[in-house]
Amino acid sequence: MKSYRLAASLGAAFVLTASVSTAALAQAPVCSAPVKVLAQPRDGLTLLEDSKDEFKKLSGASFQIDYLNENDRRAKSRADASTVGNYNVYYVDEANVALFASSGWIAPLTDYYPAEYDFADFDPGRQKVATYDGKVWFAPLTGGGDLMVYRKDVLEAAGIQPPKTLDELIADVPKLTNADKGIYGIALRGARGSGANVWRWMPFFKAYGGKWFDGDKPA
């Protein structure tokens, strides 16, 4: 029986798993062993815990999700996928899908979608994120964006209107900072690790005209 491993990125895709044979795709149940998932705590994944009974009824197997923090999950998934492969489904950052796909560690997910699963219903931009080398590798069930949240009382006390541009934001931050009182004009994620900060830095980089490539060469 040929086995496969799948990616769950920006959510989870429990369509088929490593213990599914190509001959069993049209049959039910389709799984013969528990599905092991390596992930980090995200709503799109933790909510799946409520569907264990339904999943077992439809597939014939249970599933187990092991949760790790972002850096540990990323390191362990790479190590596991490149060696023994104890897990059937990995939570993979979209930035790392190319590595997992080109290395042959995961299989294109849409190859195993049931006929009634309407992938086209996903947001077109997120469909693109899920695509590498012309193939779809995960179900983009959720996504993220940047949102500025501010304390009205702090801004009002400083006589500052909520900034509407990055230039205004940068100018206002020093005015709002009072280290002696433990108040800082802005708070952004500062975790170490692969990809841990790129999401916070990217909006500033792009807003000021930054680009990764100049034609087909690194900028």
GROMACS .gro file of C-alpha atoms in nm:
model
  219
    1MET     CA    1   0.000   0.000   0.000
    2LYS     CA    2   0.147   0.332  -0.107
    3SER     CA    3   0.142   0.599   0.162
    4TYR     CA    4   0.133   0.978   0.151
    5ARG     CA    5   0.185   1.271   0.383
    6LEU     CA    6  -0.015   1.591   0.364
    7ALA     CA    7   0.028   1.950   0.475
    8ALA     CA    8  -0.210   2.148   0.690
    9SER     CA    9  -0.121   2.513   0.651
   10LEU     CA   10  -0.327   2.809   0.766
   11GLY     CA   11  -0.566   2.547   0.894
   12ALA     CA   12  -0.599   2.172   0.872
   13ALA     CA   13  -0.691   1.944   0.588
   14PHE     CA   14  -0.807   1.603   0.703
   15VAL     CA   15  -0.917   1.469   0.368
   16LEU     CA   16  -0.692   1.164   0.345
   17THR     CA   17  -0.378   1.055   0.524
   18ALA     CA   18  -0.060   0.855   0.501
   19SER     CA   19  -0.233   0.525   0.561
   20VAL     CA   20  -0.470   0.561   0.264
   21SER     CA   21  -0.407   0.347  -0.043
   22THR     CA   22  -0.487   0.468  -0.393
   23ALA     CA   23  -0.712   0.167  -0.434
   24ALA     CA   24  -0.921   0.269  -0.137
   25LEU     CA   25  -1.010   0.620  -0.248
   26ALA     CA   26  -1.361   0.526  -0.357
   27GLN     CA   27  -1.428   0.311  -0.053
   28ALA     CA   28  -1.536   0.381   0.303
   29PRO     CA   29  -1.391   0.364   0.556
   30VAL     CA   30  -1.061   0.469   0.399
   31CYS     CA   31  -0.819   0.473   0.695
   32SER     CA   32  -0.674   0.179   0.880
   33ALA     CA   33  -0.463   0.352   1.145
   34PRO     CA   34  -0.485   0.667   1.360
   35VAL     CA   35  -0.387   0.984   1.179
   36LYS     CA   36  -0.102   1.167   1.351
   37VAL     CA   37  -0.086   1.544   1.307
   38LEU     CA   38   0.196   1.778   1.407
   39ALA     CA   39   0.076   2.135   1.453
   40GLN     CA   40   0.067   2.443   1.671
   41PRO     CA   41  -0.242   2.566   1.858
   42ARG     CA   42  -0.465   2.754   1.614
   43ASP     CA   43  -0.844   2.777   1.611
   44GLY     CA   44  -0.866   2.607   1.275
   45LEU     CA   45  -0.695   2.303   1.426
   46THR     CA   46  -0.820   2.291   1.784
   47LEU     CA   47  -1.181   2.312   1.664
   48LEU     CA   48  -1.125   1.989   1.474
   49GLU     CA   49  -1.104   1.808   1.806
   50ASP     CA   50  -1.485   1.840   1.817
   51SER     CA   51  -1.509   1.637   1.495
   52LYS     CA   52  -1.324   1.324   1.605
   53ASP     CA   53  -1.636   1.107   1.619
   54GLU     CA   54  -1.754   1.222   1.278
   55PHE     CA   55  -1.408   1.171   1.130
   56LYS     CA   56  -1.389   0.817   1.267
   57LYS     CA   57  -1.735   0.736   1.133
   58LEU     CA   58  -1.647   0.858   0.785
   59SER     CA   59  -1.288   0.736   0.764
   60GLY     CA   60  -1.264   0.444   1.003
   61ALA     CA   61  -0.978   0.597   1.203
   62SER     CA   62  -0.924   0.841   1.484
   63PHE     CA   63  -0.676   1.128   1.477
   64GLN     CA   64  -0.428   1.272   1.722
   65ILE     CA   65  -0.294   1.628   1.707
   66ASP     CA   66   0.035   1.701   1.883
   67TYR     CA   67   0.074   2.072   1.950
   68LEU     CA   68   0.409   2.250   1.978
   69ASN     CA   69   0.503   2.617   1.985
   70GLU     CA   70   0.587   2.775   1.652
   71ASN     CA   71   0.964   2.731   1.650
   72ASP     CA   72   0.959   2.378   1.792
   73ARG     CA   73   0.681   2.274   1.556
   74ARG     CA   74   0.870   2.407   1.256
   75ALA     CA   75   1.195   2.233   1.353
   76LYS     CA   76   1.032   1.902   1.440
   77SER     CA   77   0.818   1.889   1.126
   78ARG     CA   78   1.123   1.937   0.905
   79ALA     CA   79   1.320   1.675   1.094
   80ASP     CA   80   1.033   1.427   1.091
   81ALA     CA   81   0.939   1.479   0.728
   82SER     CA   82   1.297   1.442   0.608
   83THR     CA   83   1.364   1.122   0.803
   84VAL     CA   84   1.140   0.869   0.975
   85GLY     CA   85   0.806   1.033   0.901
   86ASN     CA   86   0.611   0.949   1.218
   87TYR     CA   87   0.341   1.203   1.131
   88ASN     CA   88   0.083   1.189   0.855
   89VAL     CA   89  -0.015   1.557   0.843
   90TYR     CA   90   0.205   1.860   0.909
   91TYR     CA   91   0.108   2.217   0.983
   92VAL     CA   92   0.334   2.393   0.732
   93ASP     CA   93   0.386   2.767   0.707
   94GLU     CA   94   0.301   2.884   0.358
   95ALA     CA   95   0.656   3.019   0.330
   96ASN     CA   96   0.787   2.664   0.371
   97VAL     CA   97   0.547   2.482   0.140
   98ALA     CA   98   0.799   2.500  -0.145
   99LEU     CA   99   1.058   2.318   0.068
  100PHE     CA  100   0.819   2.043   0.174
  101ALA     CA  101   0.672   2.001  -0.175
  102SER     CA  102   0.998   2.008  -0.371
  103SER     CA  103   1.155   1.765  -0.124
  104GLY     CA  104   0.873   1.517  -0.179
  105TRP     CA  105   0.770   1.528   0.187
  106ILE     CA  106   0.402   1.600   0.118
  107ALA     CA  107   0.147   1.521  -0.152
  108PRO     CA  108  -0.078   1.767  -0.343
  109LEU     CA  109  -0.392   1.792  -0.135
  110THR     CA  110  -0.642   1.841  -0.415
  111ASP     CA  111  -0.554   1.496  -0.548
  112TYR     CA  112  -0.757   1.366  -0.254
  113TYR     CA  113  -1.043   1.614  -0.229
  114PRO     CA  114  -1.386   1.451  -0.250
  115ALA     CA  115  -1.587   1.553  -0.555
  116GLU     CA  116  -1.819   1.775  -0.351
  117TYR     CA  117  -1.532   1.973  -0.198
  118ASP     CA  118  -1.538   2.314  -0.369
  119PHE     CA  119  -1.183   2.445  -0.351
  120ALA     CA  120  -1.282   2.738  -0.576
  121ASP     CA  121  -1.493   2.868  -0.287
  122PHE     CA  122  -1.177   2.977  -0.105
  123ASP     CA  123  -1.063   3.337  -0.143
  124PRO     CA  124  -0.863   3.364  -0.470
  125GLY     CA  125  -0.566   3.520  -0.292
  126ARG     CA  126  -0.550   3.234  -0.045
  127GLN     CA  127  -0.585   2.982  -0.324
  128LYS     CA  128  -0.269   3.133  -0.470
  129VAL     CA  129  -0.088   3.106  -0.138
  130ALA     CA  130  -0.177   2.736  -0.125
  131THR     CA  131  -0.035   2.676  -0.474
  132TYR     CA  132   0.321   2.583  -0.560
  133ASP     CA  133   0.452   2.460  -0.895
  134GLY     CA  134   0.099   2.460  -1.034
  135LYS     CA  135  -0.040   2.232  -0.764
  136VAL     CA  136  -0.243   2.295  -0.449
  137TRP     CA  137  -0.077   2.166  -0.133
  138PHE     CA  138  -0.310   2.268   0.148
  139ALA     CA  139  -0.656   2.397   0.234
  140PRO     CA  140  -0.630   2.768   0.324
  141LEU     CA  141  -0.900   2.755   0.590
  142THR     CA  142  -0.787   3.068   0.768
  143GLY     CA  143  -0.550   3.355   0.722
  144GLY     CA  144  -0.404   3.649   0.903
  145GLY     CA  145  -0.365   4.020   0.860
  146ASP     CA  146  -0.230   4.322   1.041
  147LEU     CA  147  -0.458   4.532   1.259
  148MET     CA  148  -0.361   4.840   1.458
  149VAL     CA  149  -0.514   4.844   1.805
  150TYR     CA  150  -0.466   5.148   2.026
  151ARG     CA  151  -0.564   5.282   2.366
  152LYS     CA  152  -0.785   5.587   2.328
  153ASP     CA  153  -0.696   5.717   2.674
  154VAL     CA  154  -0.322   5.715   2.602
  155LEU     CA  155  -0.361   5.890   2.267
  156GLU     CA  156  -0.605   6.146   2.408
  157ALA     CA  157  -0.373   6.224   2.699
  158ALA     CA  158  -0.092   6.291   2.452
  159GLY     CA  159  -0.317   6.496   2.223
  160ILE     CA  160  -0.258   6.258   1.934
  161GLN     CA  161  -0.506   6.144   1.672
  162PRO     CA  162  -0.492   5.779   1.562
  163PRO     CA  163  -0.225   5.763   1.289
  164LYS     CA  164  -0.347   5.699   0.936
  165THR     CA  165  -0.010   5.651   0.766
  166LEU     CA  166   0.316   5.481   0.853
  167ASP     CA  167   0.489   5.820   0.862
  168GLU     CA  168   0.239   5.939   1.123
  169LEU     CA  169   0.281   5.618   1.320
  170ILE     CA  170   0.660   5.649   1.325
  171ALA     CA  171   0.636   6.013   1.432
  172ASP     CA  172   0.386   5.937   1.710
  173VAL     CA  173   0.567   5.642   1.871
  174PRO     CA  174   0.836   5.851   2.051
  175LYS     CA  175   0.568   6.091   2.177
  176LEU     CA  176   0.380   5.806   2.341
  177THR     CA  177   0.681   5.636   2.495
  178ASN     CA  178   0.747   5.679   2.867
  179ALA     CA  179   0.986   5.405   2.974
  180ASP     CA  180   0.982   5.517   3.339
  181LYS     CA  181   0.611   5.436   3.353
  182GLY     CA  182   0.647   5.123   3.144
  183ILE     CA  183   0.460   5.274   2.851
  184TYR     CA  184   0.590   5.228   2.499
  185GLY     CA  185   0.456   5.384   2.182
  186ILE     CA  186   0.426   5.055   1.999
  187ALA     CA  187   0.448   4.684   2.072
  188LEU     CA  188   0.530   4.434   1.800
  189ARG     CA  189   0.616   4.067   1.802
  190GLY     CA  190   0.982   4.004   1.872
  191ALA     CA  191   1.011   3.627   1.890
  192ARG     CA  192   1.324   3.460   1.757
  193GLY     CA  193   1.317   3.188   1.498
  194SER     CA  194   1.263   3.118   1.130
  195GLY     CA  195   0.975   3.326   1.005
  196ALA     CA  196   0.881   3.447   1.352
  197ASN     CA  197   0.914   3.817   1.272
  198VAL     CA  198   0.873   3.840   0.896
  199TRP     CA  199   0.495   3.881   0.928
  200ARG     CA  200   0.533   4.196   1.140
  201TRP     CA  201   0.818   4.341   0.939
  202MET     CA  202   0.670   4.275   0.595
  203PRO     CA  203   0.404   4.553   0.595
  204PHE     CA  204   0.671   4.815   0.667
  205PHE     CA  205   0.905   4.666   0.407
  206LYS     CA  206   0.639   4.662   0.135
  207ALA     CA  207   0.488   4.999   0.227
  208TYR     CA  208   0.823   5.168   0.168
  209GLY     CA  209   0.871   5.005  -0.170
  210GLY     CA  210   1.072   4.704  -0.062
  211LYS     CA  211   1.084   4.407  -0.295
  212TRP     CA  212   1.237   4.062  -0.283
  213PHE     CA  213   1.330   4.033  -0.649
  214ASP     CA  214   1.444   4.261  -0.929
  215GLY     CA  215   1.325   4.068  -1.230
  216ASP     CA  216   1.441   3.713  -1.168
  217LYS     CA  217   1.728   3.809  -0.938
  218PRO     CA  218   1.729   3.889  -0.565
  219ALA     CA  219   1.688   4.264  -0.516
   0.00000   0.00000   0.00000
